[in-house]
Short mmCIF file of C-alpha atoms in Angstrom, two decimals:
data_model
loop_
_atom_site.label_atom_id
_atom_site.label_comp_id
_atom_site.label_asym_id
_atom_site.label_seq_id
_atom_site.Cartn_x
_atom_site.Cartn_y
_atom_site.Cartn_z
CA UNK A 1 2.41 19.61 -60.11
CA UNK A 2 6.24 19.16 -59.88
CA UNK A 3 7.33 15.91 -58.80
CA UNK A 4 10.40 16.77 -56.62
CA UNK A 5 9.84 16.99 -52.83
CA UNK A 6 10.43 20.05 -50.76
CA UNK A 7 13.30 20.52 -48.26
CA UNK A 8 11.94 21.88 -45.00
CA UNK A 9 14.33 23.35 -42.56
CA UNK A 10 13.10 23.88 -39.03
CA UNK A 11 15.03 25.95 -36.54
CA UNK A 12 13.96 27.71 -33.38
CA UNK A 13 15.05 28.89 -29.89
CA UNK A 14 16.09 26.25 -27.52
CA UNK A 15 13.11 25.37 -25.33
CA UNK A 16 10.53 26.32 -27.98
CA UNK A 17 9.42 22.76 -28.58
CA UNK A 18 11.05 22.03 -32.01
CA UNK A 19 11.30 18.32 -31.35
CA UNK A 20 7.72 17.95 -30.55
CA UNK A 21 6.46 20.04 -33.45
CA UNK A 22 8.72 18.06 -35.91
CA UNK A 23 7.51 14.71 -34.45
CA UNK A 24 3.87 15.77 -34.89
CA UNK A 25 4.53 16.86 -38.46
CA UNK A 26 5.77 13.43 -39.29
CA UNK A 27 3.01 11.73 -37.45
CA UNK A 28 0.15 13.95 -38.86
CA UNK A 29 1.23 14.68 -42.26
CA UNK A 30 3.67 11.88 -43.18
CA UNK A 31 6.74 14.00 -43.92
CA UNK A 32 10.07 12.29 -44.11
CA UNK A 33 12.39 13.13 -41.22
CA UNK A 34 16.11 13.34 -41.80
CA UNK A 35 18.17 11.69 -38.96
CA UNK A 36 21.47 13.33 -38.18
CA UNK A 37 24.76 11.54 -37.83
CA UNK A 38 26.87 12.36 -34.78
CA UNK A 39 30.09 11.26 -33.06
CA UNK A 40 28.74 11.76 -29.59
CA UNK A 41 27.92 8.74 -27.50
CA UNK A 42 24.26 7.53 -27.28
CA UNK A 43 22.37 8.75 -24.20
CA UNK A 44 20.15 6.39 -22.37
CA UNK A 45 17.07 5.46 -24.46
CA UNK A 46 18.55 6.82 -27.71
CA UNK A 47 18.46 4.29 -30.68
CA UNK A 48 20.81 4.28 -33.49
CA UNK A 49 18.99 5.26 -36.81
CA UNK A 50 16.07 6.75 -34.95
CA UNK A 51 17.60 9.49 -32.75
CA UNK A 52 20.84 9.64 -34.52
CA UNK A 53 23.29 7.67 -36.56
CA UNK A 54 26.04 7.12 -34.10
CA UNK A 55 29.42 7.07 -35.84
CA UNK A 56 32.96 6.76 -34.80
CA UNK A 57 35.08 9.90 -35.47
CA UNK A 58 37.04 8.04 -38.18
CA UNK A 59 33.81 7.06 -40.03
CA UNK A 60 32.44 10.60 -39.69
CA UNK A 61 35.62 12.17 -41.09
CA UNK A 62 35.52 9.75 -44.06
CA UNK A 63 31.92 10.69 -44.79
CA UNK A 64 32.96 14.39 -44.77
CA UNK A 65 35.69 13.46 -47.32
CA UNK A 66 33.22 11.79 -49.53
CA UNK A 67 30.82 14.70 -49.47
CA UNK A 68 28.48 12.51 -47.51
CA UNK A 69 26.84 15.44 -45.63
CA UNK A 70 24.79 18.26 -46.90
CA UNK A 71 26.00 20.21 -43.85
CA UNK A 72 28.05 19.33 -40.66
CA UNK A 73 29.19 21.22 -37.66
CA UNK A 74 30.97 20.80 -34.31
CA UNK A 75 29.44 21.33 -31.04
CA UNK A 76 31.15 20.74 -27.63
CA UNK A 77 33.78 18.67 -29.43
CA UNK A 78 31.26 16.39 -31.08
CA UNK A 79 30.50 16.30 -34.90
CA UNK A 80 26.91 16.53 -36.19
CA UNK A 81 26.00 16.11 -39.85
CA UNK A 82 22.88 15.77 -42.18
CA UNK A 83 23.41 12.68 -44.39
CA UNK A 84 23.17 13.65 -48.09
CA UNK A 85 21.98 10.34 -49.54
CA UNK A 86 18.71 10.16 -47.56
CA UNK A 87 17.84 13.72 -48.32
CA UNK A 88 18.48 13.54 -52.00
CA UNK A 89 16.82 10.11 -52.41
CA UNK A 90 13.65 11.28 -50.63
CA UNK A 91 13.41 14.68 -52.59
CA UNK A 92 13.80 12.76 -55.91
CA UNK A 93 11.09 10.41 -54.86
CA UNK A 94 8.82 13.44 -54.42
CA UNK A 95 8.79 13.19 -50.60
CA UNK A 96 8.99 16.34 -48.50
CA UNK A 97 11.93 16.11 -46.13
CA UNK A 98 12.14 17.86 -42.73
CA UNK A 99 15.43 18.82 -41.14
CA UNK A 100 15.63 20.05 -37.58
CA UNK A 101 18.77 22.15 -37.56
CA UNK A 102 20.36 25.26 -35.97
CA UNK A 103 20.76 28.63 -37.56
CA UNK A 104 24.18 28.37 -39.29
CA UNK A 105 23.45 24.96 -40.72
CA UNK A 106 19.99 26.23 -42.04
CA UNK A 107 21.64 29.11 -43.88
CA UNK A 108 24.31 26.85 -45.33
CA UNK A 109 21.55 24.54 -46.57
CA UNK A 110 19.69 27.40 -48.27
CA UNK A 111 22.86 28.14 -50.22
CA UNK A 112 22.90 24.68 -51.60
CA UNK A 113 19.18 24.16 -51.95
CA UNK A 114 17.65 27.60 -52.80
CA UNK A 115 14.18 25.99 -52.97
CA UNK A 116 14.41 24.87 -49.27
CA UNK A 117 11.72 26.31 -46.96
CA UNK A 118 13.31 27.92 -43.97
CA UNK A 119 11.05 28.13 -40.90
CA UNK A 120 11.84 29.62 -37.55
CA UNK A 121 9.83 28.53 -34.44
CA UNK A 122 9.47 31.04 -31.66
CA UNK A 123 7.66 31.25 -28.37
CA UNK A 124 4.98 34.20 -28.21
CA UNK A 125 7.45 36.24 -26.08
CA UNK A 126 10.90 36.16 -24.47
CA UNK A 127 9.35 35.86 -21.04
CA UNK A 128 7.30 32.84 -22.10
CA UNK A 129 10.42 31.22 -23.59
CA UNK A 130 12.15 31.68 -20.26
CA UNK A 131 9.26 30.28 -18.38
CA UNK A 132 9.23 27.18 -20.57
CA UNK A 133 12.97 26.60 -19.88
CA UNK A 134 12.50 27.12 -16.02
CA UNK A 135 9.28 25.08 -16.12
CA UNK A 136 11.16 21.97 -17.36
CA UNK A 137 12.60 21.90 -13.86
CA UNK A 138 15.48 19.90 -14.89
CA UNK A 139 17.75 22.83 -15.66
CA UNK A 140 19.66 24.77 -13.06
CA UNK A 141 19.42 28.63 -13.22
CA UNK A 142 22.85 28.76 -14.83
CA UNK A 143 21.69 26.62 -17.81
CA UNK A 144 18.57 28.56 -18.19
CA UNK A 145 20.64 31.75 -18.34
CA UNK A 146 23.00 30.32 -20.92
CA UNK A 147 20.12 29.16 -23.10
CA UNK A 148 18.52 32.52 -22.96
CA UNK A 149 21.90 34.26 -23.92
CA UNK A 150 22.00 31.77 -26.74
CA UNK A 151 18.42 32.68 -27.81
CA UNK A 152 19.44 36.34 -27.78
CA UNK A 153 22.21 35.46 -30.13
CA UNK A 154 20.09 33.37 -32.40
CA UNK A 155 17.43 36.00 -32.63
CA UNK A 156 19.91 38.14 -34.64
CA UNK A 157 19.47 35.69 -37.54
CA UNK A 158 15.69 35.19 -37.31
CA UNK A 159 15.27 37.52 -40.29
CA UNK A 160 17.22 35.36 -42.54
CA UNK A 161 14.36 32.87 -42.39
CA UNK A 162 11.45 33.09 -44.80
CA UNK A 163 8.80 32.20 -42.32
CA UNK A 164 8.32 32.65 -38.55
CA UNK A 165 5.78 30.47 -36.71
CA UNK A 166 4.82 30.95 -33.19
CA UNK A 167 4.48 27.92 -30.94
CA UNK A 168 1.83 29.12 -28.42
CA UNK A 169 -0.74 26.26 -28.90
CA UNK A 170 0.93 23.07 -30.09
CA UNK A 171 -1.84 21.83 -32.42
CA UNK A 172 -2.08 25.28 -34.02
CA UNK A 173 1.65 25.56 -34.48
CA UNK A 174 1.75 22.15 -36.15
CA UNK A 175 -1.06 23.25 -38.55
CA UNK A 176 0.61 26.60 -39.29
CA UNK A 177 3.91 24.93 -40.25
CA UNK A 178 2.05 22.57 -42.44
CA UNK A 179 0.37 25.47 -44.10
CA UNK A 180 3.68 26.99 -44.85
CA UNK A 181 4.80 23.80 -46.48
CA UNK A 182 1.56 23.43 -48.48
CA UNK A 183 1.79 26.98 -49.61
CA UNK A 184 5.33 26.58 -50.80
CA UNK A 185 4.19 23.75 -53.01
CA UNK A 186 1.48 26.05 -54.51
CA UNK A 187 4.02 28.78 -55.35
CA UNK A 188 4.10 29.64 -59.05
CA UNK A 189 7.83 28.89 -59.29
CA UNK A 190 7.03 25.35 -58.19
CA UNK A 191 4.43 24.78 -60.76
CA UNK A 192 5.87 26.04 -64.04
CA UNK A 193 5.69 22.54 -65.71
CA UNK A 194 2.10 22.11 -64.78
CA UNK A 195 1.25 25.63 -65.92
CA UNK A 196 2.95 25.27 -69.25
CA UNK A 197 1.16 22.07 -69.83
CA UNK A 198 -2.13 23.64 -68.99
CA UNK A 199 -1.51 26.55 -71.35
CA UNK A 200 -0.55 24.17 -74.26
CA UNK A 201 -3.69 22.12 -73.57
CA UNK A 202 -5.88 25.09 -73.61
CA UNK A 203 -4.41 26.40 -76.77
CA UNK A 204 -4.91 22.98 -78.53
CA UNK A 205 -8.61 22.44 -77.40
CA UNK B 1 2.14 39.69 -35.17
CA UNK B 2 1.15 42.62 -37.40
CA UNK B 3 -2.46 43.73 -36.82
CA UNK B 4 -3.25 44.66 -40.41
CA UNK B 5 -5.39 42.06 -42.24
CA UNK B 6 -4.34 40.52 -45.49
CA UNK B 7 -5.85 41.33 -48.92
CA UNK B 8 -6.49 38.01 -50.76
CA UNK B 9 -7.31 38.15 -54.44
CA UNK B 10 -8.71 35.02 -55.98
CA UNK B 11 -9.00 34.53 -59.72
CA UNK B 12 -9.27 31.46 -61.86
CA UNK B 13 -10.83 30.04 -65.07
CA UNK B 14 -14.46 30.34 -65.76
CA UNK B 15 -16.12 27.09 -64.53
CA UNK B 16 -13.31 26.27 -62.06
CA UNK B 17 -15.55 26.74 -58.98
CA UNK B 18 -14.19 30.11 -57.70
CA UNK B 19 -17.57 31.06 -56.17
CA UNK B 20 -17.94 27.84 -54.29
CA UNK B 21 -14.47 27.94 -53.02
CA UNK B 22 -14.76 31.59 -51.83
CA UNK B 23 -18.08 30.87 -50.12
CA UNK B 24 -16.48 27.97 -48.20
CA UNK B 25 -13.46 30.15 -47.19
CA UNK B 26 -15.92 32.69 -45.70
CA UNK B 27 -17.96 29.84 -44.01
CA UNK B 28 -15.15 27.71 -42.77
CA UNK B 29 -12.46 30.39 -41.81
CA UNK B 30 -14.47 33.59 -41.24
CA UNK B 31 -12.77 35.63 -43.88
CA UNK B 32 -14.40 38.96 -44.94
CA UNK B 33 -15.83 38.87 -48.48
CA UNK B 34 -15.72 42.08 -50.50
CA UNK B 35 -19.11 42.48 -52.40
CA UNK B 36 -18.65 44.21 -55.90
CA UNK B 37 -20.78 47.07 -57.15
CA UNK B 38 -22.24 46.78 -60.64
CA UNK B 39 -24.52 48.77 -63.07
CA UNK B 40 -25.97 45.60 -64.49
CA UNK B 41 -29.54 44.70 -63.56
CA UNK B 42 -30.05 42.12 -60.79
CA UNK B 43 -30.74 38.54 -62.03
CA UNK B 44 -33.47 36.50 -60.43
CA UNK B 45 -32.54 35.63 -56.83
CA UNK B 46 -29.73 38.19 -56.58
CA UNK B 47 -29.83 40.33 -53.47
CA UNK B 48 -28.58 43.80 -53.32
CA UNK B 49 -25.59 43.94 -50.84
CA UNK B 50 -25.09 40.13 -50.82
CA UNK B 51 -24.43 39.28 -54.41
CA UNK B 52 -23.64 42.81 -55.67
CA UNK B 53 -24.36 46.41 -54.84
CA UNK B 54 -26.61 47.32 -57.70
CA UNK B 55 -25.92 50.93 -58.75
CA UNK B 56 -27.27 53.35 -61.50
CA UNK B 57 -24.67 54.33 -63.99
CA UNK B 58 -24.71 57.84 -62.67
CA UNK B 59 -24.10 56.70 -59.06
CA UNK B 60 -21.21 54.42 -60.38
CA UNK B 61 -19.56 57.18 -62.28
CA UNK B 62 -19.79 59.45 -59.25
CA UNK B 63 -18.00 56.77 -57.23
CA UNK B 64 -15.19 56.55 -59.74
CA UNK B 65 -14.90 60.30 -59.50
CA UNK B 66 -14.50 60.15 -55.79
CA UNK B 67 -12.04 57.32 -55.93
CA UNK B 68 -14.48 55.03 -54.35
CA UNK B 69 -13.24 51.82 -56.01
CA UNK B 70 -9.93 50.13 -55.68
CA UNK B 71 -10.38 48.91 -59.17
CA UNK B 72 -13.25 48.91 -61.70
CA UNK B 73 -13.76 47.53 -65.20
CA UNK B 74 -16.34 47.29 -68.02
CA UNK B 75 -17.68 43.93 -69.17
CA UNK B 76 -20.40 43.67 -71.88
CA UNK B 77 -21.25 47.29 -71.46
CA UNK B 78 -21.73 47.00 -67.62
CA UNK B 79 -19.45 48.43 -64.93
CA UNK B 80 -18.05 46.41 -62.13
CA UNK B 81 -15.98 47.76 -59.14
CA UNK B 82 -14.51 46.89 -55.83
CA UNK B 83 -15.61 49.44 -53.19
CA UNK B 84 -12.61 50.90 -51.47
CA UNK B 85 -14.26 51.82 -48.06
CA UNK B 86 -15.10 48.23 -47.16
CA UNK B 87 -11.73 46.83 -48.07
CA UNK B 88 -9.77 49.40 -46.25
CA UNK B 89 -11.92 49.34 -43.12
CA UNK B 90 -11.65 45.60 -42.85
CA UNK B 91 -7.93 45.54 -43.45
CA UNK B 92 -7.46 48.31 -40.68
CA UNK B 93 -9.50 46.19 -38.32
CA UNK B 94 -7.13 43.26 -38.94
CA UNK B 95 -9.50 41.21 -40.87
CA UNK B 96 -8.43 39.19 -44.02
CA UNK B 97 -10.50 40.25 -46.92
CA UNK B 98 -11.20 38.11 -50.02
CA UNK B 99 -11.79 39.59 -53.44
CA UNK B 100 -12.97 37.30 -56.31
CA UNK B 101 -11.79 39.22 -59.37
CA UNK B 102 -10.65 38.68 -62.94
CA UNK B 103 -6.90 38.87 -63.99
CA UNK B 104 -6.61 42.39 -65.10
CA UNK B 105 -8.23 43.77 -61.84
CA UNK B 106 -6.02 41.37 -59.82
CA UNK B 107 -2.85 42.69 -61.32
CA UNK B 108 -4.15 46.32 -60.84
CA UNK B 109 -4.84 45.64 -57.16
CA UNK B 110 -1.21 44.11 -56.73
CA UNK B 111 0.15 47.46 -57.88
CA UNK B 112 -1.83 49.40 -55.23
CA UNK B 113 -1.40 46.75 -52.47
CA UNK B 114 1.94 45.11 -52.94
CA UNK B 115 1.16 42.97 -49.81
CA UNK B 116 -1.98 41.33 -51.46
CA UNK B 117 -1.88 37.58 -52.00
CA UNK B 118 -2.72 36.58 -55.55
CA UNK B 119 -4.13 33.14 -56.01
CA UNK B 120 -5.06 31.54 -59.28
CA UNK B 121 -7.49 28.59 -59.12
CA UNK B 122 -7.30 26.02 -61.90
CA UNK B 123 -8.83 22.62 -62.83
CA UNK B 124 -6.31 19.75 -62.88
CA UNK B 125 -6.36 19.84 -66.71
CA UNK B 126 -7.93 21.72 -69.65
CA UNK B 127 -10.10 18.69 -70.59
CA UNK B 128 -11.45 18.54 -66.98
CA UNK B 129 -12.21 22.25 -67.18
CA UNK B 130 -14.10 21.64 -70.41
CA UNK B 131 -16.02 18.77 -68.88
CA UNK B 132 -17.09 20.94 -66.04
CA UNK B 133 -18.53 23.60 -68.36
CA UNK B 134 -20.16 20.95 -70.50
CA UNK B 135 -21.37 19.15 -67.34
CA UNK B 136 -23.34 22.14 -66.09
CA UNK B 137 -25.67 21.33 -68.96
CA UNK B 138 -26.96 24.85 -69.03
CA UNK B 139 -24.62 26.16 -71.56
CA UNK B 140 -24.93 25.62 -75.22
CA UNK B 141 -21.73 24.41 -77.07
CA UNK B 142 -21.02 27.80 -78.51
CA UNK B 143 -20.89 29.24 -74.88
CA UNK B 144 -18.63 26.45 -73.82
CA UNK B 145 -16.33 27.16 -76.72
CA UNK B 146 -16.20 30.92 -75.92
CA UNK B 147 -15.40 30.21 -72.25
CA UNK B 148 -12.61 27.82 -73.29
CA UNK B 149 -11.24 30.50 -75.59
CA UNK B 150 -11.30 32.97 -72.70
CA UNK B 151 -9.61 30.46 -70.45
CA UNK B 152 -6.79 30.14 -73.06
CA UNK B 153 -6.37 33.88 -72.95
CA UNK B 154 -6.44 34.07 -69.20
CA UNK B 155 -3.93 31.28 -68.98
CA UNK B 156 -1.30 33.72 -70.47
CA UNK B 157 -1.44 35.71 -67.25
CA UNK B 158 -1.33 32.82 -64.75
CA UNK B 159 2.32 33.21 -64.11
CA UNK B 160 1.70 36.77 -62.76
CA UNK B 161 0.10 35.15 -59.75
CA UNK B 162 1.98 34.13 -56.71
CA UNK B 163 0.15 30.99 -55.98
CA UNK B 164 -1.69 28.41 -58.12
CA UNK B 165 -4.19 26.06 -56.33
CA UNK B 166 -5.84 23.07 -58.11
CA UNK B 167 -9.48 22.66 -57.51
CA UNK B 168 -9.73 18.83 -57.95
CA UNK B 169 -11.45 17.97 -54.65
CA UNK B 170 -13.35 20.91 -53.23
CA UNK B 171 -12.45 20.33 -49.53
CA UNK B 172 -8.83 19.97 -50.29
CA UNK B 173 -8.82 23.10 -52.52
CA UNK B 174 -10.42 25.17 -49.75
CA UNK B 175 -7.85 23.86 -47.26
CA UNK B 176 -5.04 24.57 -49.63
CA UNK B 177 -6.06 28.26 -50.27
CA UNK B 178 -6.45 28.66 -46.51
CA UNK B 179 -2.92 27.31 -46.11
CA UNK B 180 -1.60 29.89 -48.66
CA UNK B 181 -3.31 32.74 -46.60
CA UNK B 182 -1.93 31.43 -43.22
CA UNK B 183 1.60 31.05 -44.77
CA UNK B 184 1.49 34.62 -46.07
CA UNK B 185 0.77 35.74 -42.50
CA UNK B 186 3.81 33.84 -41.29
CA UNK B 187 6.19 35.40 -43.80
CA UNK B 188 9.04 37.26 -42.20
CA UNK B 189 8.12 40.58 -43.84
CA UNK B 190 4.74 40.45 -42.13
CA UNK B 191 6.37 39.92 -38.75
CA UNK B 192 9.09 42.48 -38.52
CA UNK B 193 7.42 44.29 -35.59
CA UNK B 194 6.98 41.12 -33.56
CA UNK B 195 10.59 40.08 -34.35
CA UNK B 196 12.11 43.36 -33.35
CA UNK B 197 10.18 43.22 -30.10
CA UNK B 198 11.27 39.72 -29.46
CA UNK B 199 14.91 40.58 -30.04
CA UNK B 200 14.76 43.62 -27.74
CA UNK B 201 13.11 41.53 -25.01
CA UNK B 202 15.70 38.83 -25.27
CA UNK B 203 18.44 41.44 -25.08
CA UNK B 204 16.92 42.86 -22.01
CA UNK B 205 16.37 39.69 -19.96
#
């Protein structure tokens, strides 16, 4: 089988449980997780290098200049980026790397890494998604509404993903995402080298 | 998610363990298995309706005339075919159907059912494949040679499959094939209806 790792891009609606799914994928299957860099201030409990790499704006701009990110974006006046060095080192070492990233960044990455697997996580229905956001209890109704509007916008780009996985039952969702990754590794295009070797061996026997 | 089942076509080199893998897929994951019809005589221990549907040549020819097979072929003067009624009934009921079939039949099925998943099972190497054939102990060297020659021929068509799964460890192989099937069900093309409904719901909320 080919030695290069897979780049796995996971997006999904706000409130769908992306973070939990990604954490479980790392725990259960040993995937490498890319940690983003950001210029925003650490929140309570966040640890540099685990949750984010916290950077000054000057350092971040410098990294942009040096092509240090495979993608970056601005939200609410803060910069967020995916460090290139980690991703490329892990892929070269044959590790599968997971990025949790929003829609525009995901499509941008697909342009640079056509082999990347794009997975979109969704709730089983819009009403269920809303219930989850309300159920958190921490958000006021205005925030819930804003997130639902954002979900409606994001849904326009769902069809640009290759796979859609429903997060209804967490365990099942984690298994399904893992299946998608395993299947990608079995695709014929990922196994040309192995196949050609097999053919040559069979001819020679 | 779409209600129609998936048609899963499994091929692979003689001696690679297709039969065992297929049996485990049915046992572990509840897939429906298509039983072939044949004009050859039952071997000892074979049961009509479990191993094959044993048919007279006249009955078989009649079924061909009535479009009763989704594919059929002749080997060593015997006819083999995949009954259409079972496959279509199971797919319509939303069940995933497995066919174990050789290369030409598989490509034929892909033409008729473009959504079918084509999976090719291989040993980790040609020498390992040969060892397995020799290891059975039941085959004389001439038969092993013939099967290896056939494997060399079949390998020419491996790249027409969508997925290649290595049967090194049986449990792992069964899991990997299942992953391929699960992933196919998560493909965006298989979920257009669900996605459009989700979009409409989000717009309406």
